[in-house]
mmCIF file of C-alpha atoms in Angstrom:
data_model
loop_
_atom_site.group_PDB
_atom_site.id
_atom_site.type_symbol
_atom_site.label_atom_id
_atom_site.label_comp_id
_atom_site.label_asym_id
_atom_site.label_seq_id
_atom_site.Cartn_x
_atom_site.Cartn_y
_atom_site.Cartn_z
ATOM 1 C CA UNK A 1207 0.449 0.295 0.418
ATOM 2 C CA UNK A 1208 1.067 3.501 -0.193
ATOM 3 C CA UNK A 1209 2.796 4.608 2.716
ATOM 4 C CA UNK A 1210 4.631 8.571 3.359
ATOM 5 C CA UNK A 1211 6.551 8.453 6.978
ATOM 6 C CA UNK A 1212 8.248 11.702 7.458
ATOM 7 C CA UNK A 1213 10.404 12.323 10.065
ATOM 8 C CA UNK A 1214 12.748 14.984 11.843
ATOM 9 C CA UNK A 1215 11.027 16.720 13.449
ATOM 10 C CA UNK A 1216 10.809 17.589 16.255
ATOM 11 C CA UNK A 1217 12.070 20.796 19.241
ATOM 12 C CA UNK A 1218 13.843 23.443 17.745
ATOM 13 C CA UNK A 1219 14.742 26.745 18.656
ATOM 14 C CA UNK A 1220 14.247 30.218 16.130
ATOM 15 C CA UNK A 1221 16.155 30.872 13.164
ATOM 16 C CA UNK A 1222 17.126 26.428 13.815
ATOM 17 C CA UNK A 1223 17.810 25.040 9.700
ATOM 18 C CA UNK A 1224 15.886 20.847 10.525
ATOM 19 C CA UNK A 1225 15.109 19.666 7.356
ATOM 20 C CA UNK A 1226 12.065 17.172 7.315
ATOM 21 C CA UNK A 1227 12.011 13.914 5.521
ATOM 22 C CA UNK A 1228 9.552 12.217 3.430
ATOM 23 C CA UNK A 1229 10.070 8.367 3.055
ATOM 24 C CA UNK A 1230 8.041 7.437 0.423
ATOM 25 C CA UNK A 1231 7.427 3.550 -0.853
ATOM 26 C CA UNK A 1232 4.241 1.604 -2.145
ATOM 27 C CA UNK A 1233 3.418 2.894 -5.331
ATOM 28 C CA UNK A 1234 6.267 4.115 -9.134
ATOM 29 C CA UNK A 1235 7.030 8.085 -6.140
ATOM 30 C CA UNK A 1236 9.114 9.060 -9.441
ATOM 31 C CA UNK A 1237 5.688 9.041 -11.509
ATOM 32 C CA UNK A 1238 4.214 11.468 -8.949
ATOM 33 C CA UNK A 1239 4.349 14.918 -7.878
ATOM 34 C CA UNK A 1240 5.298 15.810 -4.033
ATOM 35 C CA UNK A 1241 3.480 18.508 -2.222
ATOM 36 C CA UNK A 1242 4.189 19.142 1.108
ATOM 37 C CA UNK A 1243 1.099 21.023 3.976
ATOM 38 C CA UNK A 1244 1.788 21.505 7.301
ATOM 39 C CA UNK A 1245 -1.147 22.234 9.912
ATOM 40 C CA UNK A 1246 -0.757 24.426 13.089
ATOM 41 C CA UNK A 1247 -2.276 24.907 16.264
ATOM 42 C CA UNK A 1248 -6.197 25.749 15.843
ATOM 43 C CA UNK A 1249 -5.821 26.122 11.803
ATOM 44 C CA UNK A 1250 -6.882 24.667 9.077
ATOM 45 C CA UNK A 1251 -3.789 22.523 6.686
ATOM 46 C CA UNK A 1252 -2.414 24.537 3.971
ATOM 47 C CA UNK A 1253 -0.172 22.971 1.841
ATOM 48 C CA UNK A 1254 3.538 25.666 2.063
ATOM 49 C CA UNK A 1255 5.395 23.436 -1.266
ATOM 50 C CA UNK A 1256 5.162 21.006 -3.254
ATOM 51 C CA UNK A 1257 8.267 19.456 -6.450
ATOM 52 C CA UNK A 1258 7.121 18.674 -9.994
ATOM 53 C CA UNK A 1259 8.332 15.003 -10.837
ATOM 54 C CA UNK A 1260 11.645 15.857 -11.690
ATOM 55 C CA UNK A 1261 12.006 18.617 -10.010
ATOM 56 C CA UNK A 1262 12.292 21.041 -11.925
ATOM 57 C CA UNK A 1263 9.974 23.273 -11.165
ATOM 58 C CA UNK A 1264 8.814 24.986 -7.458
ATOM 59 C CA UNK A 1265 6.413 26.057 -5.661
ATOM 60 C CA UNK A 1266 5.650 27.687 -1.976
ATOM 61 C CA UNK A 1267 3.540 29.322 -0.519
ATOM 62 C CA UNK A 1268 4.257 32.687 0.212
ATOM 63 C CA UNK A 1269 5.053 32.281 3.895
ATOM 64 C CA UNK A 1270 7.812 29.826 3.479
ATOM 65 C CA UNK A 1271 9.732 31.669 0.288
ATOM 66 C CA UNK A 1272 13.237 32.577 0.675
ATOM 67 C CA UNK A 1273 12.943 30.419 3.909
ATOM 68 C CA UNK A 1274 11.403 26.423 3.119
ATOM 69 C CA UNK A 1275 13.302 24.537 -0.123
ATOM 70 C CA UNK A 1276 11.732 21.160 -1.403
ATOM 71 C CA UNK A 1277 13.765 19.043 -3.026
ATOM 72 C CA UNK A 1278 13.352 15.414 -4.009
ATOM 73 C CA UNK A 1279 15.598 11.893 -5.097
ATOM 74 C CA UNK A 1280 13.595 9.812 -6.804
ATOM 75 C CA UNK A 1281 16.831 7.339 -6.528
ATOM 76 C CA UNK A 1282 15.670 6.717 -2.901
ATOM 77 C CA UNK A 1283 12.344 7.891 -3.088
ATOM 78 C CA UNK A 1284 12.338 11.018 -0.665
ATOM 79 C CA UNK A 1285 11.089 13.979 -0.494
ATOM 80 C CA UNK A 1286 12.658 16.675 1.988
ATOM 81 C CA UNK A 1287 11.583 19.519 3.404
ATOM 82 C CA UNK A 1288 14.972 21.925 3.839
ATOM 83 C CA UNK A 1289 14.392 24.665 6.522
ATOM 84 C CA UNK A 1290 15.684 28.018 7.999
ATOM 85 C CA UNK A 1291 14.754 31.215 9.751
ATOM 86 C CA UNK A 1292 11.820 28.937 11.716
ATOM 87 C CA UNK A 1293 9.582 31.217 13.044
ATOM 88 C CA UNK A 1294 7.000 30.291 16.579
ATOM 89 C CA UNK A 1295 4.149 30.650 13.820
ATOM 90 C CA UNK A 1296 6.580 27.618 11.152
ATOM 91 C CA UNK A 1297 4.947 25.721 14.767
ATOM 92 C CA UNK A 1298 2.934 22.633 12.576
ATOM 93 C CA UNK A 1299 2.917 18.742 12.128
ATOM 94 C CA UNK A 1300 4.411 19.055 8.695
ATOM 95 C CA UNK A 1301 2.945 16.451 6.104
ATOM 96 C CA UNK A 1302 4.121 14.600 3.063
ATOM 97 C CA UNK A 1303 1.200 13.716 0.224
ATOM 98 C CA UNK A 1304 0.545 12.913 -2.576
ATOM 99 C CA UNK A 1305 0.402 14.752 -6.173
ATOM 100 C CA UNK A 1306 -2.862 14.125 -8.578
ATOM 101 C CA UNK A 1307 -4.212 16.329 -10.723
ATOM 102 C CA UNK A 1308 -5.659 18.962 -8.557
ATOM 103 C CA UNK A 1309 -5.219 17.903 -5.613
ATOM 104 C CA UNK A 1310 -3.241 14.742 -3.493
ATOM 105 C CA UNK A 1311 -4.663 11.628 -3.273
ATOM 106 C CA UNK A 1312 -2.659 10.313 0.549
ATOM 107 C CA UNK A 1313 -0.740 11.846 2.926
ATOM 108 C CA UNK A 1314 1.720 10.867 5.922
ATOM 109 C CA UNK A 1315 0.608 10.969 9.276
ATOM 110 C CA UNK A 1316 2.658 14.005 10.105
ATOM 111 C CA UNK A 1317 6.416 14.822 11.721
ATOM 112 C CA UNK A 1318 5.808 17.636 14.657
ATOM 113 C CA UNK A 1319 7.568 20.739 15.134
ATOM 114 C CA UNK A 1320 7.559 22.746 17.042
ATOM 115 C CA UNK A 1321 9.481 26.201 17.230
ATOM 116 C CA UNK A 1322 10.091 27.459 20.648
ATOM 117 C CA UNK A 1323 13.404 29.189 22.640
#
């Protein structure tokens, strides 16, 4: 079955730079675009980044542009989210998702990122 397993979250200090990973299995990773979403306490889930099949194009939410970078390694069936200059308002559960036309069809369990001093 399709599995997306996020890792790399935890408690980080403001300004920290963790890298989140999403290990994919159960499908042909290299023919799907991938996305990262996040859900902050009391907020709706929002997309933060997406990447095309080959990684040739990326998109970011305005709130994270310039601070978060999505990438993928098709040989490792893994998508990454490099986070820089983290702020307390970045605190959220971060999810990776498999893209389909106009949406996403599978999400991982999520990994908690808490930005606090």
